[in-house]
């Protein structure tokens, strides 16, 4: 048996007719830049997240960067985030002109360790950018308490957590603003790159709408740095179709995760989800001391798996100039050697999960 890490084709085939109609409508209208589908998707996604406003952009990295710019983050400022995350979280801070300040993670939930935040705060700190990593929400109340104490903005990196809930509310509705990515492999994925900013701050959203479109307040009047970060109408049309199915697909992911947990809990360290959270399992990440050996064993047996992420942010070559050092974030470094992401997507079949789990057990018993 061959088991893919992600298989987007199964999902596409299940909604092919809806997608074809949506794309054809855009083609027939020739409205490819911004326009009706983008505006409708912004309203629909804002409503889905439980916020008032949204702005579609070209990808999740741009969404994070434009939020920071709209919040007035600039050169000399510092933004706190976590050491274990995708590189875009930190690069968005750099792109806005600020310095990323990293905090180690809690190895249980893989989130920014709230007990280590305050020691990183200086008079240059302007915001905290925590990550709803792997589809599992961070502890917002703990972050909010610190942010209010030091008058800091909260930017939710929700790029992996479309539809996830914290205490019954969807992520994206807690901070000053939130960023989402619609990369094809995400829970809500486009047919290319796409992203979204959501917020209850109307001015922030209006500013970002100008920023994404060459900084224009009106045509040929450029009030902000002229950036081109617009969401394509074709991607918006696809995402409008997919949004209607997202809750169903997330439920399928949770069912897959439940089966994994039942079959693997005695063999590897499975995800630990807080009772406050409803995870959407963008990734199903387990830990084992022989991670690299298990990856090779999977490869021999036709199973695709991943590592998210093998090199912590502070050990990435690009960030050498910031003076980060090995050993600075021990939890992140240790986890990076042990984590492995198992196949996870809504249409993953029961027999495929069982096959993966059988191979894990076979490996562990060797």
Tab-separated table of C-alpha atoms in Angstrom:
chain	number	residue	atom	x	y	z
A	1	UNK	CA	0.000	0.000	0.000
A	2	UNK	CA	1.108	3.569	-0.731
A	3	UNK	CA	-0.015	6.333	1.631
A	4	UNK	CA	0.484	9.972	0.628
A	5	UNK	CA	1.233	12.651	3.194
A	6	UNK	CA	-1.440	14.815	1.536
A	7	UNK	CA	-3.657	13.975	-1.435
A	8	UNK	CA	-5.406	17.095	-2.728
A	9	UNK	CA	-6.824	15.312	-5.776
A	10	UNK	CA	-9.367	13.363	-3.694
A	11	UNK	CA	-10.823	16.575	-2.321
A	12	UNK	CA	-10.854	18.297	-5.694
A	13	UNK	CA	-12.713	15.434	-7.338
A	14	UNK	CA	-15.418	15.546	-4.664
A	15	UNK	CA	-16.300	19.159	-5.560
A	16	UNK	CA	-15.142	19.269	-9.184
A	17	UNK	CA	-18.444	20.480	-10.665
A	18	UNK	CA	-18.793	23.327	-8.133
A	19	UNK	CA	-15.210	24.402	-8.759
A	20	UNK	CA	-15.592	24.295	-12.544
A	21	UNK	CA	-18.680	26.504	-12.403
A	22	UNK	CA	-17.003	29.032	-10.103
A	23	UNK	CA	-13.893	29.281	-12.286
A	24	UNK	CA	-15.934	29.521	-15.488
A	25	UNK	CA	-17.920	32.411	-14.034
A	26	UNK	CA	-14.734	34.379	-13.362
A	27	UNK	CA	-13.355	33.611	-16.820
A	28	UNK	CA	-16.584	34.702	-18.469
A	29	UNK	CA	-16.588	37.978	-16.532
A	30	UNK	CA	-12.878	38.684	-17.209
A	31	UNK	CA	-12.758	40.138	-13.684
A	32	UNK	CA	-9.429	38.639	-12.673
A	33	UNK	CA	-8.055	41.290	-10.292
A	34	UNK	CA	-9.957	41.866	-7.028
A	35	UNK	CA	-13.645	42.317	-7.898
A	36	UNK	CA	-16.846	40.566	-6.827
A	37	UNK	CA	-15.523	37.149	-5.797
A	38	UNK	CA	-12.796	38.665	-3.656
A	39	UNK	CA	-15.261	40.996	-1.946
A	40	UNK	CA	-17.752	38.182	-1.332
A	41	UNK	CA	-15.086	35.827	-0.019
A	42	UNK	CA	-13.816	38.516	2.349
A	43	UNK	CA	-17.316	38.933	3.792
A	44	UNK	CA	-17.944	35.185	3.990
A	45	UNK	CA	-14.615	34.396	5.634
A	46	UNK	CA	-14.952	37.262	8.118
A	47	UNK	CA	-18.370	35.944	9.088
A	48	UNK	CA	-16.982	32.420	9.393
A	49	UNK	CA	-14.242	33.614	11.762
A	50	UNK	CA	-16.672	35.716	13.801
A	51	UNK	CA	-15.114	39.094	12.970
A	52	UNK	CA	-16.369	42.186	11.186
A	53	UNK	CA	-13.807	42.683	8.431
A	54	UNK	CA	-11.385	40.833	6.158
A	55	UNK	CA	-8.917	41.666	3.398
A	56	UNK	CA	-7.733	39.134	0.827
A	57	UNK	CA	-4.037	39.144	-0.069
A	58	UNK	CA	-1.649	37.078	-2.157
A	59	UNK	CA	-0.374	34.745	0.607
A	60	UNK	CA	-0.171	34.210	4.353
A	61	UNK	CA	3.278	35.751	4.667
A	62	UNK	CA	1.993	39.003	3.169
A	63	UNK	CA	-0.981	38.860	5.531
A	64	UNK	CA	1.359	38.811	8.552
A	65	UNK	CA	3.634	41.521	7.160
A	66	UNK	CA	0.794	43.884	6.215
A	67	UNK	CA	-0.793	43.526	9.659
A	68	UNK	CA	2.482	44.602	11.247
A	69	UNK	CA	2.824	47.538	8.850
A	70	UNK	CA	-0.765	48.620	9.515
A	71	UNK	CA	-0.112	48.459	13.265
A	72	UNK	CA	2.796	50.865	12.801
A	73	UNK	CA	5.544	48.307	13.428
A	74	UNK	CA	8.774	49.700	11.980
A	75	UNK	CA	12.541	49.544	12.002
A	76	UNK	CA	13.909	49.350	15.543
A	77	UNK	CA	10.798	47.682	16.935
A	78	UNK	CA	10.697	44.136	18.287
A	79	UNK	CA	8.020	41.477	17.840
A	80	UNK	CA	7.927	38.369	20.021
A	81	UNK	CA	7.168	35.010	18.440
A	82	UNK	CA	8.105	31.371	18.922
A	83	UNK	CA	11.205	29.433	17.911
A	84	UNK	CA	9.299	26.476	16.464
A	85	UNK	CA	7.220	27.659	13.525
A	86	UNK	CA	7.388	28.003	9.756
A	87	UNK	CA	9.987	30.532	8.596
A	88	UNK	CA	7.300	32.932	7.289
A	89	UNK	CA	6.311	33.927	10.824
A	90	UNK	CA	9.717	35.462	11.476
A	91	UNK	CA	10.431	36.701	7.956
A	92	UNK	CA	7.215	38.716	7.984
A	93	UNK	CA	8.568	40.579	11.010
A	94	UNK	CA	11.849	41.273	9.208
A	95	UNK	CA	9.988	42.383	6.069
A	96	UNK	CA	8.116	44.946	8.145
A	97	UNK	CA	11.488	46.287	9.321
A	98	UNK	CA	11.355	44.914	12.874
A	99	UNK	CA	13.396	42.350	14.805
A	100	UNK	CA	11.961	38.914	15.658
A	101	UNK	CA	12.504	38.022	19.310
A	102	UNK	CA	12.138	34.304	19.850
A	103	UNK	CA	10.694	32.442	22.824
A	104	UNK	CA	11.047	28.722	23.499
A	105	UNK	CA	8.002	26.466	23.226
A	106	UNK	CA	5.993	24.380	25.622
A	107	UNK	CA	6.872	20.869	24.366
A	108	UNK	CA	3.393	19.527	25.129
A	109	UNK	CA	1.364	21.800	22.861
A	110	UNK	CA	4.235	23.170	20.705
A	111	UNK	CA	3.097	26.718	21.452
A	112	UNK	CA	5.027	29.723	22.663
A	113	UNK	CA	5.789	29.176	26.385
A	114	UNK	CA	3.849	31.952	28.106
A	115	UNK	CA	6.060	31.666	31.208
A	116	UNK	CA	9.064	32.804	29.173
A	117	UNK	CA	7.541	35.796	27.405
A	118	UNK	CA	7.994	38.555	29.982
A	119	UNK	CA	11.760	38.066	30.235
A	120	UNK	CA	11.974	38.888	26.513
A	121	UNK	CA	10.006	42.143	26.685
A	122	UNK	CA	11.964	45.392	26.315
A	123	UNK	CA	11.036	49.014	25.675
A	124	UNK	CA	11.296	48.171	21.963
A	125	UNK	CA	8.699	45.403	22.104
A	126	UNK	CA	5.537	46.375	20.246
A	127	UNK	CA	3.668	43.124	19.594
A	128	UNK	CA	3.377	39.410	20.265
A	129	UNK	CA	2.825	37.072	17.324
A	130	UNK	CA	1.834	33.671	18.722
A	131	UNK	CA	1.104	30.766	16.361
A	132	UNK	CA	-1.909	28.439	16.304
A	133	UNK	CA	0.501	25.706	15.282
A	134	UNK	CA	-0.483	22.457	13.534
A	135	UNK	CA	-4.164	23.435	13.698
A	136	UNK	CA	-4.214	23.662	17.505
A	137	UNK	CA	-5.003	27.044	19.174
A	138	UNK	CA	-2.626	28.681	21.642
A	139	UNK	CA	-3.754	29.800	25.122
A	140	UNK	CA	-5.108	33.227	24.219
A	141	UNK	CA	-6.131	34.282	27.741
A	142	UNK	CA	-2.565	33.897	29.016
A	143	UNK	CA	-1.193	35.867	26.054
A	144	UNK	CA	-3.830	38.570	26.453
A	145	UNK	CA	-2.947	39.090	30.117
A	146	UNK	CA	0.699	39.752	29.260
A	147	UNK	CA	-0.158	41.935	26.240
A	148	UNK	CA	-2.474	44.142	28.295
A	149	UNK	CA	0.100	44.442	31.081
A	150	UNK	CA	2.736	45.796	28.672
A	151	UNK	CA	0.404	47.488	26.139
A	152	UNK	CA	1.372	45.155	23.296
A	153	UNK	CA	-0.540	44.274	20.139
A	154	UNK	CA	-1.488	40.643	19.486
A	155	UNK	CA	-1.168	39.298	15.937
A	156	UNK	CA	-2.538	35.788	15.529
A	157	UNK	CA	-0.625	33.601	13.106
A	158	UNK	CA	-3.582	31.402	12.171
A	159	UNK	CA	-2.100	30.214	8.880
A	160	UNK	CA	-2.496	26.545	9.879
A	161	UNK	CA	-5.743	26.694	11.831
A	162	UNK	CA	-8.756	27.540	9.671
A	163	UNK	CA	-11.852	26.800	11.747
A	164	UNK	CA	-10.085	25.815	14.972
A	165	UNK	CA	-11.716	26.966	18.199
A	166	UNK	CA	-10.513	28.217	21.590
A	167	UNK	CA	-13.189	28.201	24.305
A	168	UNK	CA	-15.864	27.886	21.636
A	169	UNK	CA	-14.699	30.824	19.469
A	170	UNK	CA	-12.884	30.490	16.165
A	171	UNK	CA	-9.255	31.506	15.932
A	172	UNK	CA	-8.746	34.813	14.203
A	173	UNK	CA	-11.314	36.524	16.425
A	174	UNK	CA	-9.096	37.157	19.464
A	175	UNK	CA	-6.155	39.426	18.654
A	176	UNK	CA	-5.869	42.851	17.063
A	177	UNK	CA	-5.725	41.007	13.734
A	178	UNK	CA	-5.049	37.541	12.378
A	179	UNK	CA	-3.414	36.119	9.272
A	180	UNK	CA	-4.468	33.048	7.306
A	181	UNK	CA	-2.730	31.197	4.490
A	182	UNK	CA	-4.643	29.362	1.769
A	183	UNK	CA	-1.653	27.456	0.414
A	184	UNK	CA	-3.038	24.395	-1.434
A	185	UNK	CA	-2.218	21.909	1.339
A	186	UNK	CA	-3.933	23.911	4.087
A	187	UNK	CA	-7.290	22.938	5.605
A	188	UNK	CA	-8.797	25.616	3.373
A	189	UNK	CA	-6.532	25.587	0.352
A	190	UNK	CA	-6.557	27.524	-2.903
A	191	UNK	CA	-5.285	26.345	-6.287
A	192	UNK	CA	-2.158	28.428	-5.763
A	193	UNK	CA	-1.004	30.983	-3.183
A	194	UNK	CA	-3.550	33.115	-1.337
A	195	UNK	CA	-4.029	34.683	2.088
A	196	UNK	CA	-6.344	36.722	4.289
A	197	UNK	CA	-6.246	39.268	7.101
A	198	UNK	CA	-9.193	39.354	9.510
A	199	UNK	CA	-9.904	41.899	12.233
A	200	UNK	CA	-12.566	43.895	14.028
A	201	UNK	CA	-10.536	47.055	13.372
A	202	UNK	CA	-12.064	48.749	10.312
A	203	UNK	CA	-9.237	51.265	9.890
A	204	UNK	CA	-6.589	48.534	9.973
A	205	UNK	CA	-8.415	46.561	7.276
A	206	UNK	CA	-8.951	49.635	5.113
A	207	UNK	CA	-5.265	50.525	5.389
A	208	UNK	CA	-4.274	46.988	4.363
A	209	UNK	CA	-6.663	47.134	1.411
A	210	UNK	CA	-4.737	50.177	0.224
A	211	UNK	CA	-1.355	48.609	1.003
A	212	UNK	CA	-2.095	45.459	-1.013
A	213	UNK	CA	-3.037	47.509	-4.070
A	214	UNK	CA	0.035	49.707	-4.625
A	215	UNK	CA	-0.780	51.797	-1.541
A	216	UNK	CA	-3.577	53.554	-3.415
A	217	UNK	CA	-6.267	55.599	-1.680
A	218	UNK	CA	-7.632	56.101	-5.182
A	219	UNK	CA	-6.190	55.306	-8.583
A	220	UNK	CA	-2.666	56.722	-8.997
A	221	UNK	CA	-2.721	58.283	-5.504
A	222	UNK	CA	-0.239	56.265	-3.407
A	223	UNK	CA	-0.516	56.865	0.337
A	224	UNK	CA	1.542	53.808	1.388
A	225	UNK	CA	4.573	51.913	0.089
A	226	UNK	CA	3.418	50.700	-3.356
A	227	UNK	CA	3.148	46.934	-2.832
A	228	UNK	CA	1.257	44.473	-5.026
A	229	UNK	CA	-0.201	41.890	-2.624
A	230	UNK	CA	-3.669	41.321	-4.092
A	231	UNK	CA	-5.767	38.161	-3.896
A	232	UNK	CA	-6.617	36.783	-7.355
A	233	UNK	CA	-10.301	36.523	-8.224
A	234	UNK	CA	-9.869	32.944	-9.460
A	235	UNK	CA	-8.434	31.888	-6.093
A	236	UNK	CA	-11.229	33.680	-4.258
A	237	UNK	CA	-13.816	31.861	-6.377
A	238	UNK	CA	-12.248	28.490	-5.544
A	239	UNK	CA	-12.027	29.344	-1.857
A	240	UNK	CA	-15.673	30.439	-1.721
A	241	UNK	CA	-16.672	26.966	-2.884
A	242	UNK	CA	-14.341	25.223	-0.463
A	243	UNK	CA	-15.355	27.326	2.551
A	244	UNK	CA	-18.822	25.736	2.445
A	245	UNK	CA	-17.209	22.334	3.040
A	246	UNK	CA	-14.555	23.330	5.578
A	247	UNK	CA	-16.384	22.309	8.758
A	248	UNK	CA	-17.122	18.884	7.288
A	249	UNK	CA	-13.502	18.420	6.256
A	250	UNK	CA	-12.240	19.533	9.675
A	251	UNK	CA	-14.525	17.007	11.326
A	252	UNK	CA	-13.052	14.310	9.089
A	253	UNK	CA	-9.572	15.383	10.200
A	254	UNK	CA	-10.593	15.114	13.860
A	255	UNK	CA	-11.971	11.632	13.248
A	256	UNK	CA	-8.673	10.648	11.610
A	257	UNK	CA	-6.753	12.077	14.561
A	258	UNK	CA	-8.927	10.158	17.004
A	259	UNK	CA	-8.165	6.883	15.216
A	260	UNK	CA	-4.447	7.666	15.160
A	261	UNK	CA	-4.549	8.387	18.884
A	262	UNK	CA	-6.361	5.164	19.703
A	263	UNK	CA	-3.923	3.066	17.691
A	264	UNK	CA	-0.652	4.824	18.532
A	265	UNK	CA	-0.847	6.111	22.118
A	266	UNK	CA	1.228	3.215	23.462
A	267	UNK	CA	3.908	3.473	20.770
A	268	UNK	CA	4.771	7.145	20.230
A	269	UNK	CA	3.975	10.452	21.910
A	270	UNK	CA	0.686	11.606	20.350
A	271	UNK	CA	-0.681	15.198	20.361
A	272	UNK	CA	-2.008	16.537	23.638
A	273	UNK	CA	-4.955	18.888	23.059
A	274	UNK	CA	-6.218	21.214	25.803
A	275	UNK	CA	-9.852	20.842	26.870
A	276	UNK	CA	-10.261	24.511	25.856
A	277	UNK	CA	-9.366	23.701	22.262
A	278	UNK	CA	-10.988	22.199	19.205
A	279	UNK	CA	-8.046	21.404	16.961
A	280	UNK	CA	-8.441	21.061	13.206
A	281	UNK	CA	-5.304	18.929	12.817
A	282	UNK	CA	-3.671	20.626	9.883
A	283	UNK	CA	-0.825	18.326	10.855
A	284	UNK	CA	-0.783	15.219	13.035
A	285	UNK	CA	2.564	15.449	14.808
A	286	UNK	CA	3.964	12.681	17.021
A	287	UNK	CA	7.315	12.270	18.747
A	288	UNK	CA	9.782	9.389	18.773
A	289	UNK	CA	13.454	9.177	19.754
A	290	UNK	CA	14.311	7.398	16.495
A	291	UNK	CA	12.586	9.842	14.182
A	292	UNK	CA	15.055	9.719	11.295
A	293	UNK	CA	15.108	5.925	11.329
A	294	UNK	CA	11.310	5.852	11.299
A	295	UNK	CA	11.235	8.198	8.290
A	296	UNK	CA	13.483	5.808	6.375
A	297	UNK	CA	11.332	2.852	7.435
A	298	UNK	CA	8.223	4.665	6.196
A	299	UNK	CA	9.894	5.384	2.862
A	300	UNK	CA	10.679	1.687	2.387
A	301	UNK	CA	7.042	0.855	3.059
A	302	UNK	CA	5.428	3.454	0.756
A	303	UNK	CA	4.423	5.950	3.451
A	304	UNK	CA	5.063	9.682	3.012
A	305	UNK	CA	5.681	11.699	6.170
A	306	UNK	CA	7.209	15.071	7.060
A	307	UNK	CA	9.004	17.093	9.737
A	308	UNK	CA	7.533	20.416	10.880
A	309	UNK	CA	10.105	21.750	11.487
A	310	UNK	CA	13.580	20.142	11.318
A	311	UNK	CA	15.584	23.359	11.845
A	312	UNK	CA	14.402	25.843	14.501
A	313	UNK	CA	14.142	29.498	13.514
A	314	UNK	CA	17.114	30.566	15.654
A	315	UNK	CA	19.367	28.022	13.912
A	316	UNK	CA	18.437	29.055	10.369
A	317	UNK	CA	21.428	30.460	8.457
A	318	UNK	CA	19.454	33.515	7.355
A	319	UNK	CA	19.162	34.697	10.961
A	320	UNK	CA	22.866	34.439	11.819
A	321	UNK	CA	23.029	38.242	11.818
A	322	UNK	CA	20.741	38.365	14.870
A	323	UNK	CA	23.245	36.453	16.992
A	324	UNK	CA	21.012	33.545	17.951
A	325	UNK	CA	22.879	30.617	19.528
A	326	UNK	CA	22.451	26.862	19.718
A	327	UNK	CA	21.120	25.853	23.121
A	328	UNK	CA	19.160	29.097	23.454
A	329	UNK	CA	15.782	27.365	23.110
A	330	UNK	CA	16.266	23.808	24.423
A	331	UNK	CA	12.655	22.609	24.166
A	332	UNK	CA	12.447	23.675	20.537
A	333	UNK	CA	15.785	22.083	19.703
A	334	UNK	CA	14.913	18.794	21.383
A	335	UNK	CA	11.483	18.615	19.773
A	336	UNK	CA	12.952	19.338	16.325
A	337	UNK	CA	14.909	16.058	16.593
A	338	UNK	CA	11.899	13.978	17.633
A	339	UNK	CA	8.827	15.208	15.752
A	340	UNK	CA	7.375	13.526	12.701
A	341	UNK	CA	4.171	14.484	10.877
A	342	UNK	CA	2.064	11.511	9.829
A	343	UNK	CA	-0.203	11.484	6.756
A	344	UNK	CA	-3.204	13.716	7.441
A	345	UNK	CA	-5.974	14.985	5.177
A	346	UNK	CA	-9.774	14.687	5.345
A	347	UNK	CA	-10.113	11.932	2.754
A	348	UNK	CA	-7.475	9.700	4.342
A	349	UNK	CA	-8.997	6.202	4.503
A	350	UNK	CA	-9.340	4.126	7.645
A	351	UNK	CA	-7.286	1.311	6.139
A	352	UNK	CA	-4.516	3.785	5.270
A	353	UNK	CA	-4.362	5.031	8.860
A	354	UNK	CA	-4.360	1.465	10.119
A	355	UNK	CA	-1.504	0.593	7.741
A	356	UNK	CA	0.559	3.576	8.963
A	357	UNK	CA	-0.072	2.586	12.581
A	358	UNK	CA	0.828	-1.049	11.902
A	359	UNK	CA	4.162	0.089	10.472
A	360	UNK	CA	4.807	2.359	13.469
A	361	UNK	CA	4.181	-0.565	15.812
A	362	UNK	CA	6.385	-2.816	13.708
A	363	UNK	CA	9.184	-0.255	13.851
A	364	UNK	CA	8.864	0.325	17.604
A	365	UNK	CA	8.909	-3.400	18.368
A	366	UNK	CA	12.125	-3.993	16.381
